[in-house]
């Protein structure tokens, strides 16, 4: 990690980016931020005790096909990239940062000229992502409409990961498969090893 001031952790939804980024930041004594805090698109389509799904989010997932959802989110990430690059640049020579988020698209990160950075993408099998989404959304208690939205979000997440992995591998970038039994500490160890 000599000289690295910014560690970026990308990946599709529900691969543990936030949790692992927090662990990595704690080990390095770096700040931890999520690209979701810069601008969210449009959010997860399931309710929690603290949050109801806004009508526009439900409509987004209900009416668009998987390819349209991918096009929409990638366009959002393209618009968001200048803000991400500014944030990375601000930390590259100053206080350390672990930045995580799906918005860290491999091609953008690979062509960035910001020094003192490292990037790793987390991947997980479809079964792992499905289980995590269904647990988060309380799928067994959900209505048919809520399940439909969760299933659409899952399909988008899986397709996003397929495209992301193809880009990561084509560019020779680092990735870590989190598996279903890896602890947060083990994934953080793997991320730090890949980022070194």
JSON list of C-alpha atoms in Angstrom, two decimals:
[
{"chain": "A", "resi": 1, "resn": "UNK", "atom": "CA", "xyz": [0.00, 0.00, 0.00]},
{"chain": "A", "resi": 2, "resn": "UNK", "atom": "CA", "xyz": [3.05, 2.26, -0.14]},
{"chain": "A", "resi": 3, "resn": "UNK", "atom": "CA", "xyz": [2.05, 5.58, -1.67]},
{"chain": "A", "resi": 4, "resn": "UNK", "atom": "CA", "xyz": [-1.62, 4.65, -2.13]},
{"chain": "A", "resi": 5, "resn": "UNK", "atom": "CA", "xyz": [-3.88, 7.36, -0.74]},
{"chain": "A", "resi": 6, "resn": "UNK", "atom": "CA", "xyz": [-7.18, 6.32, -2.35]},
{"chain": "A", "resi": 7, "resn": "UNK", "atom": "CA", "xyz": [-8.54, 2.78, -2.49]},
{"chain": "A", "resi": 8, "resn": "UNK", "atom": "CA", "xyz": [-11.58, 2.36, -4.72]},
{"chain": "A", "resi": 9, "resn": "UNK", "atom": "CA", "xyz": [-13.88, -0.65, -4.26]},
{"chain": "A", "resi": 10, "resn": "UNK", "atom": "CA", "xyz": [-16.39, -1.25, -7.04]},
{"chain": "A", "resi": 11, "resn": "UNK", "atom": "CA", "xyz": [-18.94, -3.96, -7.69]},
{"chain": "A", "resi": 12, "resn": "UNK", "atom": "CA", "xyz": [-22.59, -4.63, -8.26]},
{"chain": "A", "resi": 13, "resn": "UNK", "atom": "CA", "xyz": [-25.21, -4.23, -5.53]},
{"chain": "A", "resi": 14, "resn": "UNK", "atom": "CA", "xyz": [-25.11, -6.49, -2.51]},
{"chain": "A", "resi": 15, "resn": "UNK", "atom": "CA", "xyz": [-21.53, -7.70, -2.86]},
{"chain": "A", "resi": 16, "resn": "UNK", "atom": "CA", "xyz": [-20.54, -6.14, 0.48]},
{"chain": "A", "resi": 17, "resn": "UNK", "atom": "CA", "xyz": [-18.77, -3.04, -0.83]},
{"chain": "A", "resi": 18, "resn": "UNK", "atom": "CA", "xyz": [-19.83, -0.74, 2.02]},
{"chain": "A", "resi": 19, "resn": "UNK", "atom": "CA", "xyz": [-19.01, -3.21, 4.79]},
{"chain": "A", "resi": 20, "resn": "UNK", "atom": "CA", "xyz": [-15.65, -4.16, 3.31]},
{"chain": "A", "resi": 21, "resn": "UNK", "atom": "CA", "xyz": [-14.76, -0.54, 2.56]},
{"chain": "A", "resi": 22, "resn": "UNK", "atom": "CA", "xyz": [-15.45, 0.32, 6.19]},
{"chain": "A", "resi": 23, "resn": "UNK", "atom": "CA", "xyz": [-13.14, -2.48, 7.33]},
{"chain": "A", "resi": 24, "resn": "UNK", "atom": "CA", "xyz": [-10.38, -1.46, 4.90]},
{"chain": "A", "resi": 25, "resn": "UNK", "atom": "CA", "xyz": [-10.70, 2.20, 5.93]},
{"chain": "A", "resi": 26, "resn": "UNK", "atom": "CA", "xyz": [-10.46, 1.23, 9.59]},
{"chain": "A", "resi": 27, "resn": "UNK", "atom": "CA", "xyz": [-7.26, -0.73, 9.00]},
{"chain": "A", "resi": 28, "resn": "UNK", "atom": "CA", "xyz": [-5.65, 2.07, 6.99]},
{"chain": "A", "resi": 29, "resn": "UNK", "atom": "CA", "xyz": [-6.92, 4.96, 9.10]},
{"chain": "A", "resi": 30, "resn": "UNK", "atom": "CA", "xyz": [-8.57, 6.41, 5.98]},
{"chain": "A", "resi": 31, "resn": "UNK", "atom": "CA", "xyz": [-11.94, 8.12, 5.54]},
{"chain": "A", "resi": 32, "resn": "UNK", "atom": "CA", "xyz": [-14.71, 5.93, 4.06]},
{"chain": "A", "resi": 33, "resn": "UNK", "atom": "CA", "xyz": [-17.21, 7.31, 1.53]},
{"chain": "A", "resi": 34, "resn": "UNK", "atom": "CA", "xyz": [-19.79, 5.90, -0.87]},
{"chain": "A", "resi": 35, "resn": "UNK", "atom": "CA", "xyz": [-20.50, 7.16, -4.37]},
{"chain": "A", "resi": 36, "resn": "UNK", "atom": "CA", "xyz": [-24.18, 6.78, -3.46]},
{"chain": "A", "resi": 37, "resn": "UNK", "atom": "CA", "xyz": [-23.81, 9.89, -1.29]},
{"chain": "A", "resi": 38, "resn": "UNK", "atom": "CA", "xyz": [-22.86, 11.93, -4.37]},
{"chain": "A", "resi": 39, "resn": "UNK", "atom": "CA", "xyz": [-26.06, 10.98, -6.22]},
{"chain": "A", "resi": 40, "resn": "UNK", "atom": "CA", "xyz": [-28.18, 7.86, -6.00]},
{"chain": "A", "resi": 41, "resn": "UNK", "atom": "CA", "xyz": [-29.82, 6.16, -8.97]},
{"chain": "A", "resi": 42, "resn": "UNK", "atom": "CA", "xyz": [-32.75, 5.66, -8.23]},
{"chain": "A", "resi": 43, "resn": "UNK", "atom": "CA", "xyz": [-32.38, 3.45, -5.18]},
{"chain": "A", "resi": 44, "resn": "UNK", "atom": "CA", "xyz": [-33.35, -0.05, -4.19]},
{"chain": "A", "resi": 45, "resn": "UNK", "atom": "CA", "xyz": [-36.96, -0.95, -4.90]},
{"chain": "A", "resi": 46, "resn": "UNK", "atom": "CA", "xyz": [-37.90, -2.52, -1.58]},
{"chain": "A", "resi": 47, "resn": "UNK", "atom": "CA", "xyz": [-39.19, -1.06, 1.62]},
{"chain": "A", "resi": 48, "resn": "UNK", "atom": "CA", "xyz": [-37.48, -1.22, 4.98]},
{"chain": "A", "resi": 49, "resn": "UNK", "atom": "CA", "xyz": [-38.79, -0.26, 8.42]},
{"chain": "A", "resi": 50, "resn": "UNK", "atom": "CA", "xyz": [-37.30, 3.21, 7.85]},
{"chain": "A", "resi": 51, "resn": "UNK", "atom": "CA", "xyz": [-38.09, 3.71, 4.15]},
{"chain": "A", "resi": 52, "resn": "UNK", "atom": "CA", "xyz": [-40.94, 3.33, 1.68]},
{"chain": "A", "resi": 53, "resn": "UNK", "atom": "CA", "xyz": [-40.26, 2.90, -2.02]},
{"chain": "A", "resi": 54, "resn": "UNK", "atom": "CA", "xyz": [-41.11, 6.17, -3.80]},
{"chain": "A", "resi": 55, "resn": "UNK", "atom": "CA", "xyz": [-43.57, 5.80, -6.70]},
{"chain": "A", "resi": 56, "resn": "UNK", "atom": "CA", "xyz": [-40.99, 6.96, -9.27]},
{"chain": "A", "resi": 57, "resn": "UNK", "atom": "CA", "xyz": [-38.55, 4.24, -8.14]},
{"chain": "A", "resi": 58, "resn": "UNK", "atom": "CA", "xyz": [-41.22, 1.53, -8.37]},
{"chain": "A", "resi": 59, "resn": "UNK", "atom": "CA", "xyz": [-42.22, 2.80, -11.81]},
{"chain": "A", "resi": 60, "resn": "UNK", "atom": "CA", "xyz": [-38.58, 2.85, -12.96]},
{"chain": "A", "resi": 61, "resn": "UNK", "atom": "CA", "xyz": [-38.09, -0.84, -12.21]},
{"chain": "A", "resi": 62, "resn": "UNK", "atom": "CA", "xyz": [-41.59, -1.92, -13.21]},
{"chain": "A", "resi": 63, "resn": "UNK", "atom": "CA", "xyz": [-41.61, -0.32, -16.65]},
{"chain": "A", "resi": 64, "resn": "UNK", "atom": "CA", "xyz": [-38.04, -0.68, -17.94]},
{"chain": "A", "resi": 65, "resn": "UNK", "atom": "CA", "xyz": [-36.48, -3.84, -19.30]},
{"chain": "A", "resi": 66, "resn": "UNK", "atom": "CA", "xyz": [-33.14, -5.07, -17.95]},
{"chain": "A", "resi": 67, "resn": "UNK", "atom": "CA", "xyz": [-31.14, -3.58, -20.84]},
{"chain": "A", "resi": 68, "resn": "UNK", "atom": "CA", "xyz": [-32.93, -0.24, -20.39]},
{"chain": "A", "resi": 69, "resn": "UNK", "atom": "CA", "xyz": [-32.16, -0.33, -16.66]},
{"chain": "A", "resi": 70, "resn": "UNK", "atom": "CA", "xyz": [-28.49, -0.96, -17.45]},
{"chain": "A", "resi": 71, "resn": "UNK", "atom": "CA", "xyz": [-28.41, 1.89, -19.99]},
{"chain": "A", "resi": 72, "resn": "UNK", "atom": "CA", "xyz": [-30.02, 4.20, -17.45]},
{"chain": "A", "resi": 73, "resn": "UNK", "atom": "CA", "xyz": [-27.63, 3.40, -14.61]},
{"chain": "A", "resi": 74, "resn": "UNK", "atom": "CA", "xyz": [-24.53, 3.56, -16.82]},
{"chain": "A", "resi": 75, "resn": "UNK", "atom": "CA", "xyz": [-25.63, 6.97, -18.15]},
{"chain": "A", "resi": 76, "resn": "UNK", "atom": "CA", "xyz": [-26.06, 8.12, -14.55]},
{"chain": "A", "resi": 77, "resn": "UNK", "atom": "CA", "xyz": [-22.56, 6.91, -13.67]},
{"chain": "A", "resi": 78, "resn": "UNK", "atom": "CA", "xyz": [-21.14, 8.69, -16.71]},
{"chain": "A", "resi": 79, "resn": "UNK", "atom": "CA", "xyz": [-22.69, 11.97, -15.51]},
{"chain": "A", "resi": 80, "resn": "UNK", "atom": "CA", "xyz": [-21.44, 11.33, -11.97]},
{"chain": "A", "resi": 81, "resn": "UNK", "atom": "CA", "xyz": [-17.84, 10.57, -12.95]},
{"chain": "A", "resi": 82, "resn": "UNK", "atom": "CA", "xyz": [-16.47, 14.16, -12.85]},
{"chain": "A", "resi": 83, "resn": "UNK", "atom": "CA", "xyz": [-17.61, 14.48, -9.22]},
{"chain": "A", "resi": 84, "resn": "UNK", "atom": "CA", "xyz": [-16.01, 11.13, -8.37]},
{"chain": "A", "resi": 85, "resn": "UNK", "atom": "CA", "xyz": [-12.75, 12.12, -10.03]},
{"chain": "A", "resi": 86, "resn": "UNK", "atom": "CA", "xyz": [-12.71, 15.45, -8.16]},
{"chain": "A", "resi": 87, "resn": "UNK", "atom": "CA", "xyz": [-13.19, 13.59, -4.86]},
{"chain": "A", "resi": 88, "resn": "UNK", "atom": "CA", "xyz": [-10.40, 11.12, -5.67]},
{"chain": "A", "resi": 89, "resn": "UNK", "atom": "CA", "xyz": [-8.09, 13.95, -6.75]},
{"chain": "A", "resi": 90, "resn": "UNK", "atom": "CA", "xyz": [-8.74, 15.82, -3.51]},
{"chain": "A", "resi": 91, "resn": "UNK", "atom": "CA", "xyz": [-7.64, 12.82, -1.44]},
{"chain": "A", "resi": 92, "resn": "UNK", "atom": "CA", "xyz": [-4.77, 11.57, -3.63]},
{"chain": "A", "resi": 93, "resn": "UNK", "atom": "CA", "xyz": [-2.29, 13.96, -2.03]},
{"chain": "A", "resi": 94, "resn": "UNK", "atom": "CA", "xyz": [-4.03, 14.46, 1.28]},
{"chain": "A", "resi": 95, "resn": "UNK", "atom": "CA", "xyz": [-6.03, 12.48, 3.80]},
{"chain": "A", "resi": 96, "resn": "UNK", "atom": "CA", "xyz": [-6.57, 8.88, 2.71]},
{"chain": "A", "resi": 97, "resn": "UNK", "atom": "CA", "xyz": [-9.90, 7.70, 1.33]},
{"chain": "A", "resi": 98, "resn": "UNK", "atom": "CA", "xyz": [-11.61, 4.39, 0.74]},
{"chain": "A", "resi": 99, "resn": "UNK", "atom": "CA", "xyz": [-14.31, 5.08, -1.84]},
{"chain": "A", "resi": 100, "resn": "UNK", "atom": "CA", "xyz": [-16.86, 2.41, -2.70]},
{"chain": "A", "resi": 101, "resn": "UNK", "atom": "CA", "xyz": [-19.75, 2.18, -5.09]},
{"chain": "A", "resi": 102, "resn": "UNK", "atom": "CA", "xyz": [-21.20, 0.68, -8.23]},
{"chain": "A", "resi": 103, "resn": "UNK", "atom": "CA", "xyz": [-20.46, 3.98, -9.95]},
{"chain": "A", "resi": 104, "resn": "UNK", "atom": "CA", "xyz": [-16.77, 3.04, -10.09]},
{"chain": "A", "resi": 105, "resn": "UNK", "atom": "CA", "xyz": [-17.00, 1.76, -13.64]},
{"chain": "A", "resi": 106, "resn": "UNK", "atom": "CA", "xyz": [-13.78, -0.07, -14.67]},
{"chain": "A", "resi": 107, "resn": "UNK", "atom": "CA", "xyz": [-13.08, 1.82, -17.89]},
{"chain": "A", "resi": 108, "resn": "UNK", "atom": "CA", "xyz": [-13.40, 5.19, -16.19]},
{"chain": "A", "resi": 109, "resn": "UNK", "atom": "CA", "xyz": [-11.17, 4.17, -13.28]},
{"chain": "A", "resi": 110, "resn": "UNK", "atom": "CA", "xyz": [-8.58, 2.61, -15.62]},
{"chain": "A", "resi": 111, "resn": "UNK", "atom": "CA", "xyz": [-8.26, 5.77, -17.70]},
{"chain": "A", "resi": 112, "resn": "UNK", "atom": "CA", "xyz": [-8.11, 8.15, -14.76]},
{"chain": "A", "resi": 113, "resn": "UNK", "atom": "CA", "xyz": [-4.82, 10.01, -14.47]},
{"chain": "A", "resi": 114, "resn": "UNK", "atom": "CA", "xyz": [-5.10, 10.54, -10.71]},
{"chain": "A", "resi": 115, "resn": "UNK", "atom": "CA", "xyz": [-1.94, 9.22, -8.99]},
{"chain": "A", "resi": 116, "resn": "UNK", "atom": "CA", "xyz": [-1.67, 7.28, -5.71]},
{"chain": "A", "resi": 117, "resn": "UNK", "atom": "CA", "xyz": [-4.83, 5.26, -6.28]},
{"chain": "A", "resi": 118, "resn": "UNK", "atom": "CA", "xyz": [-5.68, 1.56, -6.31]},
{"chain": "A", "resi": 119, "resn": "UNK", "atom": "CA", "xyz": [-8.91, -0.13, -7.35]},
{"chain": "A", "resi": 120, "resn": "UNK", "atom": "CA", "xyz": [-10.47, -3.53, -6.71]},
{"chain": "A", "resi": 121, "resn": "UNK", "atom": "CA", "xyz": [-13.89, -4.83, -7.78]},
{"chain": "A", "resi": 122, "resn": "UNK", "atom": "CA", "xyz": [-15.92, -7.24, -5.67]},
{"chain": "A", "resi": 123, "resn": "UNK", "atom": "CA", "xyz": [-17.91, -10.00, -7.34]},
{"chain": "A", "resi": 124, "resn": "UNK", "atom": "CA", "xyz": [-20.30, -12.62, -6.03]},
{"chain": "A", "resi": 125, "resn": "UNK", "atom": "CA", "xyz": [-22.22, -15.52, -7.52]},
{"chain": "A", "resi": 126, "resn": "UNK", "atom": "CA", "xyz": [-25.80, -14.91, -8.58]},
{"chain": "A", "resi": 127, "resn": "UNK", "atom": "CA", "xyz": [-26.98, -17.14, -5.74]},
{"chain": "A", "resi": 128, "resn": "UNK", "atom": "CA", "xyz": [-25.19, -14.93, -3.20]},
{"chain": "A", "resi": 129, "resn": "UNK", "atom": "CA", "xyz": [-26.56, -11.69, -4.67]},
{"chain": "A", "resi": 130, "resn": "UNK", "atom": "CA", "xyz": [-30.08, -13.17, -4.87]},
{"chain": "A", "resi": 131, "resn": "UNK", "atom": "CA", "xyz": [-29.99, -14.33, -1.25]},
{"chain": "A", "resi": 132, "resn": "UNK", "atom": "CA", "xyz": [-28.78, -10.96, -0.02]},
{"chain": "A", "resi": 133, "resn": "UNK", "atom": "CA", "xyz": [-31.37, -9.00, -1.99]},
{"chain": "A", "resi": 134, "resn": "UNK", "atom": "CA", "xyz": [-34.16, -11.28, -0.85]},
{"chain": "A", "resi": 135, "resn": "UNK", "atom": "CA", "xyz": [-33.05, -11.04, 2.77]},
{"chain": "A", "resi": 136, "resn": "UNK", "atom": "CA", "xyz": [-32.78, -7.24, 2.61]},
{"chain": "A", "resi": 137, "resn": "UNK", "atom": "CA", "xyz": [-36.21, -6.96, 0.98]},
{"chain": "A", "resi": 138, "resn": "UNK", "atom": "CA", "xyz": [-37.85, -9.60, 3.22]},
{"chain": "A", "resi": 139, "resn": "UNK", "atom": "CA", "xyz": [-38.89, -11.43, 0.07]},
{"chain": "A", "resi": 140, "resn": "UNK", "atom": "CA", "xyz": [-40.89, -14.10, 1.90]},
{"chain": "A", "resi": 141, "resn": "UNK", "atom": "CA", "xyz": [-43.15, -11.41, 3.41]},
{"chain": "A", "resi": 142, "resn": "UNK", "atom": "CA", "xyz": [-43.35, -9.26, 0.27]},
{"chain": "A", "resi": 143, "resn": "UNK", "atom": "CA", "xyz": [-46.34, -8.81, -2.00]},
{"chain": "A", "resi": 144, "resn": "UNK", "atom": "CA", "xyz": [-46.23, -10.11, -5.57]},
{"chain": "A", "resi": 145, "resn": "UNK", "atom": "CA", "xyz": [-45.58, -6.56, -6.83]},
{"chain": "A", "resi": 146, "resn": "UNK", "atom": "CA", "xyz": [-42.72, -6.08, -4.37]},
{"chain": "A", "resi": 147, "resn": "UNK", "atom": "CA", "xyz": [-41.22, -9.42, -5.39]},
{"chain": "A", "resi": 148, "resn": "UNK", "atom": "CA", "xyz": [-41.45, -8.43, -9.04]},
{"chain": "A", "resi": 149, "resn": "UNK", "atom": "CA", "xyz": [-39.48, -5.24, -8.33]},
{"chain": "A", "resi": 150, "resn": "UNK", "atom": "CA", "xyz": [-36.85, -7.13, -6.32]},
{"chain": "A", "resi": 151, "resn": "UNK", "atom": "CA", "xyz": [-36.51, -9.71, -9.09]},
{"chain": "A", "resi": 152, "resn": "UNK", "atom": "CA", "xyz": [-36.04, -6.93, -11.65]},
{"chain": "A", "resi": 153, "resn": "UNK", "atom": "CA", "xyz": [-33.39, -5.30, -9.45]},
{"chain": "A", "resi": 154, "resn": "UNK", "atom": "CA", "xyz": [-31.67, -8.68, -9.16]},
{"chain": "A", "resi": 155, "resn": "UNK", "atom": "CA", "xyz": [-31.70, -9.16, -12.93]},
{"chain": "A", "resi": 156, "resn": "UNK", "atom": "CA", "xyz": [-30.20, -5.69, -13.40]},
{"chain": "A", "resi": 157, "resn": "UNK", "atom": "CA", "xyz": [-27.56, -6.39, -10.73]},
{"chain": "A", "resi": 158, "resn": "UNK", "atom": "CA", "xyz": [-26.55, -9.69, -12.33]},
{"chain": "A", "resi": 159, "resn": "UNK", "atom": "CA", "xyz": [-26.34, -8.14, -15.81]},
{"chain": "A", "resi": 160, "resn": "UNK", "atom": "CA", "xyz": [-24.37, -5.20, -14.46]},
{"chain": "A", "resi": 161, "resn": "UNK", "atom": "CA", "xyz": [-21.89, -7.61, -12.88]},
{"chain": "A", "resi": 162, "resn": "UNK", "atom": "CA", "xyz": [-21.50, -9.55, -16.15]},
{"chain": "A", "resi": 163, "resn": "UNK", "atom": "CA", "xyz": [-20.61, -6.35, -17.99]},
{"chain": "A", "resi": 164, "resn": "UNK", "atom": "CA", "xyz": [-18.38, -5.13, -15.16]},
{"chain": "A", "resi": 165, "resn": "UNK", "atom": "CA", "xyz": [-16.43, -8.41, -14.95]},
{"chain": "A", "resi": 166, "resn": "UNK", "atom": "CA", "xyz": [-15.91, -8.42, -18.71]},
{"chain": "A", "resi": 167, "resn": "UNK", "atom": "CA", "xyz": [-14.46, -4.89, -18.48]},
{"chain": "A", "resi": 168, "resn": "UNK", "atom": "CA", "xyz": [-12.32, -5.66, -15.42]},
{"chain": "A", "resi": 169, "resn": "UNK", "atom": "CA", "xyz": [-10.86, -8.78, -17.04]},
{"chain": "A", "resi": 170, "resn": "UNK", "atom": "CA", "xyz": [-10.32, -7.12, -20.41]},
{"chain": "A", "resi": 171, "resn": "UNK", "atom": "CA", "xyz": [-8.42, -4.27, -18.74]},
{"chain": "A", "resi": 172, "resn": "UNK", "atom": "CA", "xyz": [-6.43, -6.57, -16.43]},
{"chain": "A", "resi": 173, "resn": "UNK", "atom": "CA", "xyz": [-7.80, -4.96, -13.27]},
{"chain": "A", "resi": 174, "resn": "UNK", "atom": "CA", "xyz": [-8.06, -6.51, -9.80]},
{"chain": "A", "resi": 175, "resn": "UNK", "atom": "CA", "xyz": [-11.13, -8.30, -8.52]},
{"chain": "A", "resi": 176, "resn": "UNK", "atom": "CA", "xyz": [-12.05, -10.40, -5.52]},
{"chain": "A", "resi": 177, "resn": "UNK", "atom": "CA", "xyz": [-14.88, -12.94, -5.48]},
{"chain": "A", "resi": 178, "resn": "UNK", "atom": "CA", "xyz": [-16.48, -12.65, -2.06]},
{"chain": "A", "resi": 179, "resn": "UNK", "atom": "CA", "xyz": [-18.01, -16.13, -2.04]},
{"chain": "A", "resi": 180, "resn": "UNK", "atom": "CA", "xyz": [-20.82, -16.93, 0.34]},
{"chain": "A", "resi": 181, "resn": "UNK", "atom": "CA", "xyz": [-18.68, -17.98, 3.27]},
{"chain": "A", "resi": 182, "resn": "UNK", "atom": "CA", "xyz": [-15.92, -15.36, 3.32]},
{"chain": "A", "resi": 183, "resn": "UNK", "atom": "CA", "xyz": [-15.81, -13.15, 6.38]},
{"chain": "A", "resi": 184, "resn": "UNK", "atom": "CA", "xyz": [-15.53, -9.37, 6.08]},
{"chain": "A", "resi": 185, "resn": "UNK", "atom": "CA", "xyz": [-12.00, -9.63, 7.45]},
{"chain": "A", "resi": 186, "resn": "UNK", "atom": "CA", "xyz": [-11.02, -12.18, 4.78]},
{"chain": "A", "resi": 187, "resn": "UNK", "atom": "CA", "xyz": [-12.44, -10.02, 2.00]},
{"chain": "A", "resi": 188, "resn": "UNK", "atom": "CA", "xyz": [-10.67, -6.96, 3.40]},
{"chain": "A", "resi": 189, "resn": "UNK", "atom": "CA", "xyz": [-7.40, -8.93, 3.47]},
{"chain": "A", "resi": 190, "resn": "UNK", "atom": "CA", "xyz": [-7.91, -9.89, -0.18]},
{"chain": "A", "resi": 191, "resn": "UNK", "atom": "CA", "xyz": [-8.74, -6.32, -1.19]},
{"chain": "A", "resi": 192, "resn": "UNK", "atom": "CA", "xyz": [-5.62, -4.98, 0.53]},
{"chain": "A", "resi": 193, "resn": "UNK", "atom": "CA", "xyz": [-3.48, -7.66, -1.11]},
{"chain": "A", "resi": 194, "resn": "UNK", "atom": "CA", "xyz": [-4.89, -6.80, -4.56]},
{"chain": "A", "resi": 195, "resn": "UNK", "atom": "CA", "xyz": [-4.52, -3.06, -3.94]},
{"chain": "A", "resi": 196, "resn": "UNK", "atom": "CA", "xyz": [-0.84, -3.34, -2.97]}
]
